[in-house]
PDB file of C-alpha atoms in Angstrom:
ATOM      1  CA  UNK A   1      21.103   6.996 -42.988  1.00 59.00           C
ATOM      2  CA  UNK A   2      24.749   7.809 -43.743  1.00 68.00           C
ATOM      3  CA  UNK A   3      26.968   6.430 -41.264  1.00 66.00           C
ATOM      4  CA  UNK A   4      29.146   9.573 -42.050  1.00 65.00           C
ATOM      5  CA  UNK A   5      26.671  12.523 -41.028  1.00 70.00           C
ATOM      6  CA  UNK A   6      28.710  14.783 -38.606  1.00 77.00           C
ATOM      7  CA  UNK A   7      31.906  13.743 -39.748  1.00 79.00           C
ATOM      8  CA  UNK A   8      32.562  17.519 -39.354  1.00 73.00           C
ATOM      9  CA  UNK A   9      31.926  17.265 -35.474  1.00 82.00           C
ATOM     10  CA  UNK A  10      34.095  14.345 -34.819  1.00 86.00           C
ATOM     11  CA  UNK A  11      37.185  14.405 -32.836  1.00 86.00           C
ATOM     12  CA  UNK A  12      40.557  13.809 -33.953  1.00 87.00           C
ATOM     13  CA  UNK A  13      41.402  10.870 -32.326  1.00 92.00           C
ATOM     14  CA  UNK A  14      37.429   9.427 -33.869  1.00 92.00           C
ATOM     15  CA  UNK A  15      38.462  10.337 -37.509  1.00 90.00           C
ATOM     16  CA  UNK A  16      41.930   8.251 -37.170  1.00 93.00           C
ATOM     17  CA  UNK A  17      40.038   5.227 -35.687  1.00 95.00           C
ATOM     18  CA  UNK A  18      37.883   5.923 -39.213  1.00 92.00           C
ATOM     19  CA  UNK A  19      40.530   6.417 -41.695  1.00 93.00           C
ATOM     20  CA  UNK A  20      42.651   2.952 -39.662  1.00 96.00           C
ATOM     21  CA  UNK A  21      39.729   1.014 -40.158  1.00 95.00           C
ATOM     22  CA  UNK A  22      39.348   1.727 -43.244  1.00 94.00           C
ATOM     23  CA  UNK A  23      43.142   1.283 -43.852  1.00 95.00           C
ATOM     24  CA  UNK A  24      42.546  -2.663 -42.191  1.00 96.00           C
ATOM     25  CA  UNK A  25      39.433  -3.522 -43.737  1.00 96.00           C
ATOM     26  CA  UNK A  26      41.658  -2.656 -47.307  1.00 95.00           C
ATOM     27  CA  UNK A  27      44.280  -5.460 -46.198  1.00 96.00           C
ATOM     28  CA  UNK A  28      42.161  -7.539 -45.111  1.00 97.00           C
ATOM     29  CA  UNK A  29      40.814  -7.769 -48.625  1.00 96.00           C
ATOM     30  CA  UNK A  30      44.346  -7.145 -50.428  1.00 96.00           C
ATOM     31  CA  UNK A  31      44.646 -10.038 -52.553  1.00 95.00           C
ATOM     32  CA  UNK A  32      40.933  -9.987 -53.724  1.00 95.00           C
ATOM     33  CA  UNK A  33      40.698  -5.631 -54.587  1.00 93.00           C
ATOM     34  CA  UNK A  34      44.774  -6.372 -56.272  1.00 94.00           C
ATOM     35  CA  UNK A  35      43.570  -9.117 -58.583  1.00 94.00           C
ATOM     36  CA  UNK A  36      40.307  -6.944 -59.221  1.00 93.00           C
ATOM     37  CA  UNK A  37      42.431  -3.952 -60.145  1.00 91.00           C
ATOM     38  CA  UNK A  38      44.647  -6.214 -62.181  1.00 92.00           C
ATOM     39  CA  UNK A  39      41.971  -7.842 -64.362  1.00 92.00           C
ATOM     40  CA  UNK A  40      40.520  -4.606 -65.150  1.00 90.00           C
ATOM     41  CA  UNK A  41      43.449  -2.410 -65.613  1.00 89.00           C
ATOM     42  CA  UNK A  42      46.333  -4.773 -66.946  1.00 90.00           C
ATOM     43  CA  UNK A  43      48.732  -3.564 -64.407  1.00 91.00           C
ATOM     44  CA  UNK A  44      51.388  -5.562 -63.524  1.00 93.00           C
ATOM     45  CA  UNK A  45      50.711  -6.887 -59.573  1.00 94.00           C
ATOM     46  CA  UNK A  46      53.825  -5.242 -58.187  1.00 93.00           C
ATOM     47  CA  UNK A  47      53.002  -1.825 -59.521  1.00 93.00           C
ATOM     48  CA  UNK A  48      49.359  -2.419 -57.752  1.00 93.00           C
ATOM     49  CA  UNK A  49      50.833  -3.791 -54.325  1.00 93.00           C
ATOM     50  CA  UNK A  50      52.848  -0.836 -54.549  1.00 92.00           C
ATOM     51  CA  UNK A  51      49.612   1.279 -55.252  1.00 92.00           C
ATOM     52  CA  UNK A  52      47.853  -0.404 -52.755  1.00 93.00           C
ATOM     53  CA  UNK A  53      50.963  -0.328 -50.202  1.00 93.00           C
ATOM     54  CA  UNK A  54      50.998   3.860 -50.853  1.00 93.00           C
ATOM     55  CA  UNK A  55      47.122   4.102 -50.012  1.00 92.00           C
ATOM     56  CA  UNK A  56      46.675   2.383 -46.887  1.00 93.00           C
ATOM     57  CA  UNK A  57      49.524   4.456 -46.172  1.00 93.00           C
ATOM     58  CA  UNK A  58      48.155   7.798 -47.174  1.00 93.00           C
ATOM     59  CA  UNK A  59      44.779   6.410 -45.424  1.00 93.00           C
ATOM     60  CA  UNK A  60      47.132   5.806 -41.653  1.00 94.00           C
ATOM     61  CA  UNK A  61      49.055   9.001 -42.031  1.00 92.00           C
ATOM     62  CA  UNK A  62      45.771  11.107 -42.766  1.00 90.00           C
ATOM     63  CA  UNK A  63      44.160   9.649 -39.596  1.00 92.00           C
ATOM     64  CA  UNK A  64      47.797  10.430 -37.679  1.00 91.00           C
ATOM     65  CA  UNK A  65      47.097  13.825 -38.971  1.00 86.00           C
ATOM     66  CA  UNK A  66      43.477  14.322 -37.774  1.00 85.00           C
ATOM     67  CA  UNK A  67      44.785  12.627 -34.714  1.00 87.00           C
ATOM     68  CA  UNK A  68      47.263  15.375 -33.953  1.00 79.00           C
ATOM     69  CA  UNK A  69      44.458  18.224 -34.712  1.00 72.00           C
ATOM     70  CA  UNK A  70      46.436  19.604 -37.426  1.00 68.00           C
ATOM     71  CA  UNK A  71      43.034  19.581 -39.350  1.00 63.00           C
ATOM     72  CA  UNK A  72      41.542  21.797 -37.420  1.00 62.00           C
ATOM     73  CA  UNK A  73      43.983  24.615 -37.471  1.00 60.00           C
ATOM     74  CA  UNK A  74      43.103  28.046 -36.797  1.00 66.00           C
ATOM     75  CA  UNK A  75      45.210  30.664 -38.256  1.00 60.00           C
ATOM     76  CA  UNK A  76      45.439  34.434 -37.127  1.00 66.00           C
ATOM     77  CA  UNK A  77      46.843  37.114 -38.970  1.00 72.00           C
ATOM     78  CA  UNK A  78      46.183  40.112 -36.519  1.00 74.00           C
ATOM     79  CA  UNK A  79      45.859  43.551 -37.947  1.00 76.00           C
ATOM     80  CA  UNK A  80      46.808  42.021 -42.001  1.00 73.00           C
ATOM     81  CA  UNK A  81      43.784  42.906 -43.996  1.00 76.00           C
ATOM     82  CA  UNK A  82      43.402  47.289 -44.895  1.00 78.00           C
ATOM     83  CA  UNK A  83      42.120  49.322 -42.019  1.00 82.00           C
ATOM     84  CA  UNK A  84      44.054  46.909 -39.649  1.00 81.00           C
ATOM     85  CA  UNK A  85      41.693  44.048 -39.225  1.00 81.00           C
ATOM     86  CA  UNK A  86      42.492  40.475 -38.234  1.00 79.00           C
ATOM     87  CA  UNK A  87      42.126  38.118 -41.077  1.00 77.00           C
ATOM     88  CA  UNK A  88      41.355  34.096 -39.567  1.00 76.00           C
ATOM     89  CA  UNK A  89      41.357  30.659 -41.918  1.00 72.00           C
ATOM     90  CA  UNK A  90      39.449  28.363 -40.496  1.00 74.00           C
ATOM     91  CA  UNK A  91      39.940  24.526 -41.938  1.00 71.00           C
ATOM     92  CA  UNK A  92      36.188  22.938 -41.369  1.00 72.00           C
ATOM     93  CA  UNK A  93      36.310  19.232 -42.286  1.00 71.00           C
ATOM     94  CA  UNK A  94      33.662  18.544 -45.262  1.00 74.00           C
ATOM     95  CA  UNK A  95      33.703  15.208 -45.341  1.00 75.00           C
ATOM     96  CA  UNK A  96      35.417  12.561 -47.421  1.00 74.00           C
ATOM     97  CA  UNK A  97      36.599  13.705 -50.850  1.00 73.00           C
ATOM     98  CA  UNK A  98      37.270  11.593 -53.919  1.00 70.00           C
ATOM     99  CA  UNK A  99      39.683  12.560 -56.302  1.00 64.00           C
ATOM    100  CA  UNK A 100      39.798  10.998 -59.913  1.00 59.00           C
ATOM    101  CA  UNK A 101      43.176  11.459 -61.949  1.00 57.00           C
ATOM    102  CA  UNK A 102      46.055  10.057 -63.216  1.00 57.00           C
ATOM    103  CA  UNK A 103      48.328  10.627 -60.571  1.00 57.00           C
ATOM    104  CA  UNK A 104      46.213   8.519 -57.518  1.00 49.00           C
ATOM    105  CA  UNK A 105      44.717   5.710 -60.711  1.00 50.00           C
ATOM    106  CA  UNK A 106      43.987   2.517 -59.650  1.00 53.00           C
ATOM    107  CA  UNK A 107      43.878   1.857 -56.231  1.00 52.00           C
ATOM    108  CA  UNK A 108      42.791   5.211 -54.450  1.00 50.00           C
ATOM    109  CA  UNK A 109      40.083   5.774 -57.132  1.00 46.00           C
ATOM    110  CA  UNK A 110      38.255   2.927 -56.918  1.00 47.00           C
ATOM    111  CA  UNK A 111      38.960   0.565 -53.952  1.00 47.00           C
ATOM    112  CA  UNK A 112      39.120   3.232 -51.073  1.00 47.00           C
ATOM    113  CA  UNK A 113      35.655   5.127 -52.679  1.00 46.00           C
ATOM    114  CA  UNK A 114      33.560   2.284 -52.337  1.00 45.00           C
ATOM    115  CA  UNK A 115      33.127   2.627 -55.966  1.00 43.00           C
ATOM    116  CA  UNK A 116      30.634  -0.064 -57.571  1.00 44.00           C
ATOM    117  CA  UNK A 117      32.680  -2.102 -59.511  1.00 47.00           C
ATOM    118  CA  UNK A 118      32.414  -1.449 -63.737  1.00 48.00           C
ATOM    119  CA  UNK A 119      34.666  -2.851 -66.037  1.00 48.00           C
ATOM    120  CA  UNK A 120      35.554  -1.832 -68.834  1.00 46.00           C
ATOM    121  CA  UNK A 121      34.784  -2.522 -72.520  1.00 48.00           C
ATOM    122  CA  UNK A 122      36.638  -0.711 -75.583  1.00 48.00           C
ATOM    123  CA  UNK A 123      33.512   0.077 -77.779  1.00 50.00           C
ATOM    124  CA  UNK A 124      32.498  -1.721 -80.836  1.00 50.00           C
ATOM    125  CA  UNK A 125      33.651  -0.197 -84.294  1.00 48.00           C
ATOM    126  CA  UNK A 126      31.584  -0.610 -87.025  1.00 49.00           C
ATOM    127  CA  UNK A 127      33.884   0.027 -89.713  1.00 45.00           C
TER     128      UNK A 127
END
């Protein structure tokens, strides 16, 4: 069973504990996911501590977020859509999200996805 069903139903103040833990658990591992990412990728260790530094960063001031409700908003625009109707957004949590690009490359990409570790091989050239 996913220990994440319902995610969508949880409380703010449940979804920060989440996103904190997951924050600590990264620390606590720090030196061994920094030397991962640096023997696969090449980086140099202060751009990954910096990396690293930035994510469990991101990770506490998403749960501060959820924490404070703001991802739940409800937003009413009375009488804004044609005939005079009310038009509503609704933010419903889906879950967690992984994003793969440039911009968030090494450290939220791999270590804070749970990502099974691959490394990486140029291909052999038969020329």
């Amino acid at each position: 069973m996913n220990p994440l069903t319902g995610l969508s139903t949880w409380d703010g103040a449940r979804r920060c504990e989440l996103l904190y833990g997951i924050a600590e658990a990264m620390e606590a591992r720090r030196r061994e996911i920094v030397a991962v990412a640096a023997e696969e990728t090449g980086l140099a260790l202060a751009r990954l501590e910096a990396e690293f530094d930035r994510t469990t960063g991101q990770l506490r001031l998403l749960g501060e977020f959820a924490a404070a409700g703001r991802d739940r908003a409800v937003v009413a625009s009375r009488g804004a859509a044609p005939g005079g109707a009310d038009v509503v957004l609704v933010r419903v949590p889906i879950g967690p999200v992984a994003v793969f690009a440039a911009s968030n490359f090494p450290s939220r990409s791999a270590s804070s996805a749970a990502i099974p570790r691959r490394r990486w091989r140029p291909a052999a050239r038969s020329w």
